Amino acid sequence: MRTKNFLITLCVVVSVSLVFIILGQHKPESIQNIVTSTNEQIKNFKDNLRDAETKTLIADEKYLNLLGFTDEPRLFPKDIWKNTSLPVVVTYVLDGQESQAIGLIINIAKVLPNNTILVYNLGLGDYALKTLLNYCNSSRCQVITYELSEFPSHVENENLHAFRPLIIQDALRHTGAILFLECHYRLLKNVTQNTIAQLFENKAKKHGVLAWPFDLKNPVSSLTHKKMFEYFHTDAENFLFLQMVKADVLFLINTDSIHYDIMLPWVQCALTQDCIFPVGAQSAGCKFDKKPQYRYSGCHSYDTSALNIVLGLKFKQDSNQYTYRGFFNYFEIVPLSSADALLRELQQNSTTEGKLLPFEP
């Protein structure tokens, strides 16, 4: 299907180019641009076809260099941010989610006043970005506008979340240790600076990664397309009884082992379209009533699936080494409607008072 679509697109582009040439309606520079664009499409198609045929994780070196995979990478504990408590909190914000990011910024400032939060901007409009910056206005908060256009086009697809490993890697290589949170997460009121510090020191540092399990305890095999396993030279049968963990909440420490054994293959898969998004994969229409429960449900979890395969291989299918098994609840999920309501309240109060509410709690 992808080959057919590409050939149709290529025929259309070539036909339009010929019409422009015959009618002489465009300058040579414009024709050259069309030819260049066509050549790029052909190259991308060939790369995707090669990856699909060989099932190899070979990402372009220029992308890996951008993300810190170099001959001498920055690694923990030598290369860390000094003037902040670790871990650095990391999130990203898409268009229309500024209220969620603002809510998380305020939440982190109250609970973890000594920790910095990085917010990766993935496409906010000017007004939304300005609004966000009004609340991210201290040395403990930074907004980073991240250009996904520098990577393969599929990375920008919000459904795939292929950008998530890239953001995590970018933050990890700069800071040394992070707590990644989706922007709709909040730390609960019973969580303190000390409880997070203990979790980081006693759990996350032990193996360099700490994740939270799916609530339904889904096996990795039930939410991962079989073709993805081929890229990691394994098969679904090895993951029938390995419990899936979320990519929404992650402690990560940029040790040598995490850098090469976890982040590198995860990022490589994210950059390889047929790995992160195998032909036939979809995220809707899950059938969890299939027996046994480890059978593929028909739903693929994209970057989360890739992360679970990498973790399973690294820790030899022993999820206890990287999964939080305690009973203490650290996080809650806030609906977008609630975040929007809070932002409206903050803006109304700031208008009434004639100034913005301060960032510091």
mmCIF file of C-alpha atoms in Angstrom:
data_model
loop_
_atom_site.group_PDB
_atom_site.id
_atom_site.type_symbol
_atom_site.label_atom_id
_atom_site.label_comp_id
_atom_site.label_asym_id
_atom_site.label_seq_id
_atom_site.Cartn_x
_atom_site.Cartn_y
_atom_site.Cartn_z
ATOM 1 C CA MET A 1 0.000 0.000 0.000
ATOM 2 C CA ARG A 2 2.807 2.441 0.853
ATOM 3 C CA THR A 3 4.597 1.571 -2.397
ATOM 4 C CA LYS A 4 1.411 2.155 -4.393
ATOM 5 C CA ASN A 5 0.760 5.502 -2.698
ATOM 6 C CA PHE A 6 4.323 6.612 -3.331
ATOM 7 C CA LEU A 7 4.181 5.693 -7.021
ATOM 8 C CA ILE A 8 0.915 7.595 -7.433
ATOM 9 C CA THR A 9 2.407 10.649 -5.698
ATOM 10 C CA LEU A 10 5.554 10.415 -7.805
ATOM 11 C CA CYS A 11 3.539 10.263 -11.046
ATOM 12 C CA VAL A 12 1.542 13.322 -10.025
ATOM 13 C CA VAL A 13 4.676 15.314 -9.150
ATOM 14 C CA VAL A 14 6.406 14.363 -12.406
ATOM 15 C CA SER A 15 3.297 15.172 -14.468
ATOM 16 C CA VAL A 16 2.927 18.592 -12.877
ATOM 17 C CA SER A 17 6.630 19.267 -13.439
ATOM 18 C CA LEU A 18 6.287 18.439 -17.157
ATOM 19 C CA VAL A 19 3.297 20.744 -17.508
ATOM 20 C CA PHE A 20 5.253 23.598 -15.921
ATOM 21 C CA ILE A 21 8.167 22.976 -18.260
ATOM 22 C CA ILE A 22 6.011 22.815 -21.389
ATOM 23 C CA LEU A 23 3.967 25.891 -20.592
ATOM 24 C CA GLY A 24 6.990 27.825 -19.364
ATOM 25 C CA GLN A 25 5.035 29.306 -16.493
ATOM 26 C CA HIS A 26 7.801 28.912 -13.917
ATOM 27 C CA LYS A 27 11.375 30.000 -13.655
ATOM 28 C CA PRO A 28 14.196 27.436 -13.787
ATOM 29 C CA GLU A 29 14.712 27.850 -10.037
ATOM 30 C CA SER A 30 11.139 26.700 -9.346
ATOM 31 C CA ILE A 31 11.557 23.674 -11.607
ATOM 32 C CA GLN A 32 14.808 22.847 -9.821
ATOM 33 C CA ASN A 33 13.016 23.009 -6.473
ATOM 34 C CA ILE A 34 10.404 20.544 -7.711
ATOM 35 C CA VAL A 35 13.086 18.184 -8.988
ATOM 36 C CA THR A 36 14.984 18.442 -5.701
ATOM 37 C CA SER A 37 11.812 17.724 -3.731
ATOM 38 C CA THR A 38 11.067 14.720 -5.936
ATOM 39 C CA ASN A 39 14.581 13.368 -5.448
ATOM 40 C CA GLU A 40 14.196 13.706 -1.678
ATOM 41 C CA GLN A 41 10.914 11.784 -1.789
ATOM 42 C CA ILE A 42 12.561 9.041 -3.830
ATOM 43 C CA LYS A 43 15.455 8.837 -1.345
ATOM 44 C CA ASN A 44 13.083 8.672 1.644
ATOM 45 C CA PHE A 45 11.063 5.964 -0.071
ATOM 46 C CA LYS A 46 14.193 3.933 -0.816
ATOM 47 C CA ASP A 47 15.359 4.312 2.789
ATOM 48 C CA ASN A 48 11.992 3.184 4.140
ATOM 49 C CA LEU A 49 11.875 0.267 1.712
ATOM 50 C CA ARG A 50 15.406 -0.796 2.673
ATOM 51 C CA ASP A 51 14.576 -0.644 6.380
ATOM 52 C CA ALA A 52 11.372 -2.629 5.873
ATOM 53 C CA GLU A 53 13.160 -5.338 3.903
ATOM 54 C CA THR A 54 16.209 -5.746 6.130
ATOM 55 C CA LYS A 55 14.535 -4.988 9.484
ATOM 56 C CA THR A 56 17.581 -3.099 10.720
ATOM 57 C CA LEU A 57 17.798 -0.147 13.087
ATOM 58 C CA ILE A 58 20.127 2.105 11.112
ATOM 59 C CA ALA A 59 19.189 5.741 11.670
ATOM 60 C CA ASP A 60 20.940 8.480 9.716
ATOM 61 C CA GLU A 61 24.080 9.572 11.543
ATOM 62 C CA LYS A 62 23.134 13.253 11.248
ATOM 63 C CA TYR A 63 20.005 12.618 13.331
ATOM 64 C CA LEU A 64 21.914 10.645 15.936
ATOM 65 C CA ASN A 65 24.547 13.385 16.199
ATOM 66 C CA LEU A 66 21.803 15.956 16.795
ATOM 67 C CA LEU A 67 20.638 13.847 19.718
ATOM 68 C CA GLY A 68 24.034 13.394 21.330
ATOM 69 C CA PHE A 69 24.990 9.955 20.036
ATOM 70 C CA THR A 70 28.593 10.832 19.289
ATOM 71 C CA ASP A 71 32.002 9.262 19.848
ATOM 72 C CA GLU A 72 32.281 11.072 23.182
ATOM 73 C CA PRO A 73 28.740 11.478 24.546
ATOM 74 C CA ARG A 74 27.781 13.437 27.639
ATOM 75 C CA LEU A 75 27.159 10.919 30.417
ATOM 76 C CA PHE A 76 26.148 10.794 34.079
ATOM 77 C CA PRO A 77 27.661 11.521 36.572
ATOM 78 C CA LYS A 78 30.296 13.685 34.895
ATOM 79 C CA ASP A 79 28.002 15.716 32.660
ATOM 80 C CA ILE A 80 25.038 16.983 34.655
ATOM 81 C CA TRP A 81 23.321 20.277 35.360
ATOM 82 C CA LYS A 82 24.916 21.761 38.450
ATOM 83 C CA ASN A 83 22.660 24.585 39.659
ATOM 84 C CA THR A 84 19.512 22.534 40.152
ATOM 85 C CA SER A 85 18.359 19.504 42.058
ATOM 86 C CA LEU A 86 18.112 16.327 40.034
ATOM 87 C CA PRO A 87 16.104 14.987 38.379
ATOM 88 C CA VAL A 88 15.117 17.769 36.003
ATOM 89 C CA VAL A 89 11.408 17.521 35.193
ATOM 90 C CA VAL A 90 10.711 17.286 31.454
ATOM 91 C CA THR A 91 7.489 17.602 29.487
ATOM 92 C CA TYR A 92 6.293 18.746 26.069
ATOM 93 C CA VAL A 93 3.311 20.752 24.896
ATOM 94 C CA LEU A 94 1.338 20.507 21.661
ATOM 95 C CA ASP A 95 -0.964 23.110 20.165
ATOM 96 C CA GLY A 96 -3.997 23.557 22.417
ATOM 97 C CA GLN A 97 -2.306 22.082 25.495
ATOM 98 C CA GLU A 98 -0.811 25.235 26.994
ATOM 99 C CA SER A 99 -3.210 25.093 29.963
ATOM 100 C CA GLN A 100 -1.947 21.602 30.808
ATOM 101 C CA ALA A 101 1.680 22.705 30.650
ATOM 102 C CA ILE A 102 0.944 25.739 32.825
ATOM 103 C CA GLY A 103 -0.821 23.538 35.354
ATOM 104 C CA LEU A 104 2.185 21.221 35.531
ATOM 105 C CA ILE A 105 4.601 24.149 35.844
ATOM 106 C CA ILE A 106 2.694 25.502 38.841
ATOM 107 C CA ASN A 107 2.414 22.013 40.343
ATOM 108 C CA ILE A 108 6.157 21.330 40.081
ATOM 109 C CA ALA A 109 7.027 24.762 41.482
ATOM 110 C CA LYS A 110 4.980 24.002 44.599
ATOM 111 C CA VAL A 111 6.149 20.439 45.187
ATOM 112 C CA LEU A 112 9.709 20.554 43.811
ATOM 113 C CA PRO A 113 10.862 24.181 44.146
ATOM 114 C CA ASN A 114 14.534 23.204 43.814
ATOM 115 C CA ASN A 115 14.057 21.212 40.603
ATOM 116 C CA THR A 116 14.025 22.743 37.134
ATOM 117 C CA ILE A 117 11.266 21.992 34.624
ATOM 118 C CA LEU A 118 11.901 21.951 30.866
ATOM 119 C CA VAL A 119 8.902 22.403 28.576
ATOM 120 C CA TYR A 120 9.449 21.390 24.946
ATOM 121 C CA ASN A 121 7.259 23.488 22.669
ATOM 122 C CA LEU A 122 6.068 21.422 19.701
ATOM 123 C CA GLY A 123 3.986 23.920 17.799
ATOM 124 C CA LEU A 124 2.247 26.432 20.048
ATOM 125 C CA GLY A 125 0.920 29.537 18.344
ATOM 126 C CA ASP A 126 2.296 32.958 19.263
ATOM 127 C CA TYR A 127 -0.471 33.793 21.743
ATOM 128 C CA ALA A 128 -0.346 30.377 23.414
ATOM 129 C CA LEU A 129 3.449 30.554 23.693
ATOM 130 C CA LYS A 130 3.263 34.038 25.199
ATOM 131 C CA THR A 131 0.703 32.789 27.707
ATOM 132 C CA LEU A 132 2.937 29.862 28.620
ATOM 133 C CA LEU A 133 5.958 32.117 29.089
ATOM 134 C CA ASN A 134 3.979 34.277 31.507
ATOM 135 C CA TYR A 135 3.999 31.342 33.926
ATOM 136 C CA CYS A 136 7.382 29.913 32.994
ATOM 137 C CA ASN A 137 9.241 33.013 34.119
ATOM 138 C CA SER A 138 11.896 31.906 36.599
ATOM 139 C CA SER A 139 15.323 30.291 36.552
ATOM 140 C CA ARG A 140 13.616 27.000 37.432
ATOM 141 C CA CYS A 141 11.550 26.904 34.241
ATOM 142 C CA GLN A 142 12.620 26.909 30.594
ATOM 143 C CA VAL A 143 10.649 26.639 27.362
ATOM 144 C CA ILE A 144 12.520 25.016 24.471
ATOM 145 C CA THR A 145 11.079 25.394 20.981
ATOM 146 C CA TYR A 146 11.989 22.089 19.354
ATOM 147 C CA GLU A 147 12.077 21.754 15.566
ATOM 148 C CA LEU A 148 10.758 18.341 14.588
ATOM 149 C CA SER A 149 11.150 19.318 10.929
ATOM 150 C CA GLU A 150 14.848 18.440 11.241
ATOM 151 C CA PHE A 151 13.886 14.767 11.537
ATOM 152 C CA PRO A 152 12.063 12.329 9.202
ATOM 153 C CA SER A 153 8.518 13.473 8.448
ATOM 154 C CA HIS A 154 6.775 10.669 10.363
ATOM 155 C CA VAL A 155 8.255 12.021 13.612
ATOM 156 C CA GLU A 156 5.744 14.891 13.502
ATOM 157 C CA ASN A 157 2.770 12.497 13.520
ATOM 158 C CA GLU A 158 1.145 13.031 16.917
ATOM 159 C CA ASN A 159 -0.426 9.571 16.932
ATOM 160 C CA LEU A 160 2.917 7.783 16.738
ATOM 161 C CA HIS A 161 4.643 9.723 19.533
ATOM 162 C CA ALA A 162 7.902 9.110 17.692
ATOM 163 C CA PHE A 163 9.015 12.522 18.945
ATOM 164 C CA ARG A 164 8.799 11.461 22.589
ATOM 165 C CA PRO A 165 12.032 9.404 22.686
ATOM 166 C CA LEU A 166 13.796 12.246 20.859
ATOM 167 C CA ILE A 167 12.686 14.839 23.406
ATOM 168 C CA ILE A 168 13.619 12.564 26.291
ATOM 169 C CA GLN A 169 17.053 11.915 24.791
ATOM 170 C CA ASP A 170 17.662 15.610 24.120
ATOM 171 C CA ALA A 171 16.818 16.524 27.704
ATOM 172 C CA LEU A 172 18.715 13.571 29.133
ATOM 173 C CA ARG A 173 21.974 14.359 27.358
ATOM 174 C CA HIS A 174 21.888 17.968 28.514
ATOM 175 C CA THR A 175 20.823 17.486 32.140
ATOM 176 C CA GLY A 176 22.060 14.029 33.123
ATOM 177 C CA ALA A 177 18.921 12.823 34.907
ATOM 178 C CA ILE A 178 15.231 13.482 34.291
ATOM 179 C CA LEU A 179 11.719 12.797 35.437
ATOM 180 C CA PHE A 180 9.659 12.797 32.258
ATOM 181 C CA LEU A 181 5.953 13.548 32.634
ATOM 182 C CA GLU A 182 3.226 14.012 30.066
ATOM 183 C CA CYS A 183 1.841 17.503 30.644
ATOM 184 C CA HIS A 184 -1.527 16.238 31.906
ATOM 185 C CA TYR A 185 0.134 14.584 34.914
ATOM 186 C CA ARG A 186 0.393 16.239 38.334
ATOM 187 C CA LEU A 187 2.179 15.340 41.535
ATOM 188 C CA LEU A 188 -0.349 14.589 44.276
ATOM 189 C CA LYS A 189 -0.652 16.775 47.358
ATOM 190 C CA ASN A 190 0.870 14.113 49.604
ATOM 191 C CA VAL A 191 4.071 14.092 47.521
ATOM 192 C CA THR A 192 6.994 16.129 48.835
ATOM 193 C CA GLN A 193 10.485 17.059 47.738
ATOM 194 C CA ASN A 194 11.771 14.338 50.043
ATOM 195 C CA THR A 195 9.565 11.549 48.656
ATOM 196 C CA ILE A 196 10.681 12.287 45.081
ATOM 197 C CA ALA A 197 14.323 12.508 46.197
ATOM 198 C CA GLN A 198 14.060 9.123 47.921
ATOM 199 C CA LEU A 199 12.412 7.570 44.868
ATOM 200 C CA PHE A 200 15.171 8.962 42.675
ATOM 201 C CA GLU A 201 18.048 7.907 44.930
ATOM 202 C CA ASN A 202 16.765 4.509 46.070
ATOM 203 C CA LYS A 203 14.878 3.258 43.014
ATOM 204 C CA ALA A 204 15.760 5.135 39.822
ATOM 205 C CA LYS A 205 19.510 5.227 40.405
ATOM 206 C CA LYS A 206 19.695 1.490 40.993
ATOM 207 C CA HIS A 207 19.321 0.585 37.311
ATOM 208 C CA GLY A 208 19.087 4.036 35.715
ATOM 209 C CA VAL A 209 15.415 3.749 34.784
ATOM 210 C CA LEU A 210 12.112 3.557 36.630
ATOM 211 C CA ALA A 211 8.718 3.175 34.965
ATOM 212 C CA TRP A 212 5.107 2.608 36.014
ATOM 213 C CA PRO A 213 3.016 -0.388 34.881
ATOM 214 C CA PHE A 214 -0.178 -0.216 32.845
ATOM 215 C CA ASP A 215 -3.235 -0.282 35.099
ATOM 216 C CA LEU A 216 -4.656 -3.326 33.275
ATOM 217 C CA LYS A 217 -1.352 -5.204 33.504
ATOM 218 C CA ASN A 218 -1.282 -5.789 29.751
ATOM 219 C CA PRO A 219 1.470 -8.073 28.433
ATOM 220 C CA VAL A 220 3.836 -6.429 25.950
ATOM 221 C CA SER A 221 2.816 -8.960 23.290
ATOM 222 C CA SER A 222 -0.835 -7.846 23.463
ATOM 223 C CA LEU A 223 -0.101 -4.217 22.552
ATOM 224 C CA THR A 224 2.812 -4.580 20.142
ATOM 225 C CA HIS A 225 2.644 -5.368 16.427
ATOM 226 C CA LYS A 226 4.618 -8.508 15.619
ATOM 227 C CA LYS A 227 6.683 -6.786 12.926
ATOM 228 C CA MET A 228 8.227 -4.430 15.479
ATOM 229 C CA PHE A 229 9.851 -7.346 17.293
ATOM 230 C CA GLU A 230 11.757 -8.231 14.120
ATOM 231 C CA TYR A 231 13.697 -4.954 14.281
ATOM 232 C CA PHE A 232 15.069 -5.984 17.665
ATOM 233 C CA HIS A 233 15.888 -9.536 16.484
ATOM 234 C CA THR A 234 13.403 -11.119 18.865
ATOM 235 C CA ASP A 235 9.808 -12.311 18.679
ATOM 236 C CA ALA A 236 6.531 -11.835 20.511
ATOM 237 C CA GLU A 237 6.776 -15.208 22.275
ATOM 238 C CA ASN A 238 9.530 -13.783 24.481
ATOM 239 C CA PHE A 239 7.156 -11.071 25.737
ATOM 240 C CA LEU A 240 3.973 -13.042 26.430
ATOM 241 C CA PHE A 241 4.267 -12.610 30.186
ATOM 242 C CA LEU A 242 6.188 -9.339 30.441
ATOM 243 C CA GLN A 243 4.004 -6.591 31.865
ATOM 244 C CA MET A 244 3.764 -3.387 29.833
ATOM 245 C CA VAL A 245 5.016 -0.130 31.390
ATOM 246 C CA LYS A 246 3.983 3.396 30.448
ATOM 247 C CA ALA A 247 6.102 5.918 28.596
ATOM 248 C CA ASP A 248 4.049 8.717 30.194
ATOM 249 C CA VAL A 249 6.088 8.747 33.404
ATOM 250 C CA LEU A 250 9.782 7.861 33.422
ATOM 251 C CA PHE A 251 12.807 8.393 35.607
ATOM 252 C CA LEU A 252 15.944 8.122 33.483
ATOM 253 C CA ILE A 253 19.608 8.624 34.338
ATOM 254 C CA ASN A 254 22.079 9.099 31.507
ATOM 255 C CA THR A 255 24.552 6.395 32.456
ATOM 256 C CA ASP A 256 26.643 4.598 29.865
ATOM 257 C CA SER A 257 24.283 1.627 29.991
ATOM 258 C CA ILE A 258 21.110 3.689 29.606
ATOM 259 C CA HIS A 259 22.642 5.745 26.804
ATOM 260 C CA TYR A 260 23.720 2.812 24.643
ATOM 261 C CA ASP A 261 21.378 -0.024 25.644
ATOM 262 C CA ILE A 262 18.091 1.838 26.183
ATOM 263 C CA MET A 263 18.053 5.257 24.564
ATOM 264 C CA LEU A 264 19.989 4.430 21.385
ATOM 265 C CA PRO A 265 17.779 1.536 20.189
ATOM 266 C CA TRP A 266 14.622 3.359 21.326
ATOM 267 C CA VAL A 267 15.596 6.462 19.351
ATOM 268 C CA GLN A 268 16.698 4.410 16.347
ATOM 269 C CA CYS A 269 13.305 2.729 16.210
ATOM 270 C CA ALA A 270 11.539 6.089 16.543
ATOM 271 C CA LEU A 271 13.532 7.401 13.575
ATOM 272 C CA THR A 272 12.765 4.308 11.462
ATOM 273 C CA GLN A 273 9.219 4.585 10.148
ATOM 274 C CA ASP A 274 8.595 0.883 9.571
ATOM 275 C CA CYS A 275 9.834 0.078 13.083
ATOM 276 C CA ILE A 276 7.728 2.585 14.993
ATOM 277 C CA PHE A 277 4.785 2.217 12.594
ATOM 278 C CA PRO A 278 4.770 -1.240 10.974
ATOM 279 C CA VAL A 279 2.463 -1.794 8.015
ATOM 280 C CA GLY A 280 -0.946 -2.746 9.375
ATOM 281 C CA ALA A 281 -0.407 -1.256 12.837
ATOM 282 C CA GLN A 282 -3.143 0.834 14.452
ATOM 283 C CA SER A 283 -3.983 2.152 17.909
ATOM 284 C CA ALA A 284 -7.783 1.756 17.774
ATOM 285 C CA GLY A 285 -10.128 -1.221 17.776
ATOM 286 C CA CYS A 286 -8.458 -3.095 20.619
ATOM 287 C CA LYS A 287 -9.915 -6.516 21.372
ATOM 288 C CA PHE A 288 -8.932 -7.381 24.916
ATOM 289 C CA ASP A 289 -11.486 -10.174 25.111
ATOM 290 C CA LYS A 290 -9.175 -12.463 23.146
ATOM 291 C CA LYS A 291 -8.033 -15.583 24.954
ATOM 292 C CA PRO A 292 -5.351 -15.972 26.107
ATOM 293 C CA GLN A 293 -4.771 -12.344 27.075
ATOM 294 C CA TYR A 294 -1.223 -12.255 25.764
ATOM 295 C CA ARG A 295 -2.483 -12.545 22.169
ATOM 296 C CA TYR A 296 -2.090 -9.421 20.048
ATOM 297 C CA SER A 297 -5.154 -7.245 20.660
ATOM 298 C CA GLY A 298 -4.983 -5.491 17.302
ATOM 299 C CA CYS A 299 -3.685 -2.310 18.967
ATOM 300 C CA HIS A 300 -0.092 -1.145 18.650
ATOM 301 C CA SER A 301 1.477 1.280 21.133
ATOM 302 C CA TYR A 302 4.178 2.769 18.884
ATOM 303 C CA ASP A 303 6.966 4.345 20.985
ATOM 304 C CA THR A 304 5.682 2.703 24.167
ATOM 305 C CA SER A 305 5.897 -0.710 22.516
ATOM 306 C CA ALA A 306 9.457 -0.009 21.388
ATOM 307 C CA LEU A 307 10.455 1.088 24.894
ATOM 308 C CA ASN A 308 9.046 -2.100 26.403
ATOM 309 C CA ILE A 309 10.907 -4.310 23.942
ATOM 310 C CA VAL A 310 14.163 -2.481 24.678
ATOM 311 C CA LEU A 311 13.652 -2.740 28.442
ATOM 312 C CA GLY A 312 12.685 -6.394 28.202
ATOM 313 C CA LEU A 313 15.809 -7.248 26.245
ATOM 314 C CA LYS A 314 18.090 -5.179 28.454
ATOM 315 C CA PHE A 315 16.816 -6.668 31.718
ATOM 316 C CA LYS A 316 16.171 -10.192 30.368
ATOM 317 C CA GLN A 317 12.391 -9.987 30.800
ATOM 318 C CA ASP A 318 12.674 -9.141 34.508
ATOM 319 C CA SER A 319 10.374 -6.127 34.796
ATOM 320 C CA ASN A 320 10.951 -5.864 38.559
ATOM 321 C CA GLN A 321 14.306 -4.273 37.826
ATOM 322 C CA TYR A 322 12.741 -1.208 36.190
ATOM 323 C CA THR A 323 9.089 -1.131 37.297
ATOM 324 C CA TYR A 324 7.695 0.669 40.339
ATOM 325 C CA ARG A 325 5.880 -1.927 42.473
ATOM 326 C CA GLY A 326 5.003 0.154 45.514
ATOM 327 C CA PHE A 327 1.555 1.167 46.729
ATOM 328 C CA PHE A 328 2.261 4.864 47.242
ATOM 329 C CA ASN A 329 0.525 7.032 44.644
ATOM 330 C CA TYR A 330 2.649 9.867 43.299
ATOM 331 C CA PHE A 331 0.655 11.123 40.328
ATOM 332 C CA GLU A 332 -2.791 12.004 39.078
ATOM 333 C CA ILE A 333 -4.110 12.787 35.595
ATOM 334 C CA VAL A 334 -5.914 16.088 35.014
ATOM 335 C CA PRO A 335 -8.476 16.392 32.178
ATOM 336 C CA LEU A 336 -7.933 19.173 29.651
ATOM 337 C CA SER A 337 -11.229 20.787 30.671
ATOM 338 C CA SER A 338 -10.001 21.132 34.267
ATOM 339 C CA ALA A 339 -6.682 22.593 33.135
ATOM 340 C CA ASP A 340 -8.509 25.083 30.898
ATOM 341 C CA ALA A 341 -10.747 26.103 33.801
ATOM 342 C CA LEU A 342 -7.745 26.676 36.065
ATOM 343 C CA LEU A 343 -6.023 28.820 33.443
ATOM 344 C CA ARG A 344 -9.154 30.937 32.988
ATOM 345 C CA GLU A 345 -9.281 31.436 36.742
ATOM 346 C CA LEU A 346 -5.623 32.443 36.860
ATOM 347 C CA GLN A 347 -6.085 34.889 33.996
ATOM 348 C CA GLN A 348 -9.199 36.364 35.588
ATOM 349 C CA ASN A 349 -7.393 36.855 38.882
ATOM 350 C CA SER A 350 -4.407 38.433 37.152
ATOM 351 C CA THR A 351 -6.703 40.826 35.284
ATOM 352 C CA THR A 352 -8.464 41.760 38.505
ATOM 353 C CA GLU A 353 -5.193 42.340 40.313
ATOM 354 C CA GLY A 354 -3.645 44.094 37.335
ATOM 355 C CA LYS A 355 -0.719 41.719 37.166
ATOM 356 C CA LEU A 356 0.110 38.084 36.501
ATOM 357 C CA LEU A 357 0.233 35.649 39.350
ATOM 358 C CA PRO A 358 3.846 34.942 40.288
ATOM 359 C CA PHE A 359 5.435 31.692 39.240
ATOM 360 C CA GLU A 360 6.903 30.934 42.649
ATOM 361 C CA PRO A 361 4.467 29.307 45.106
#
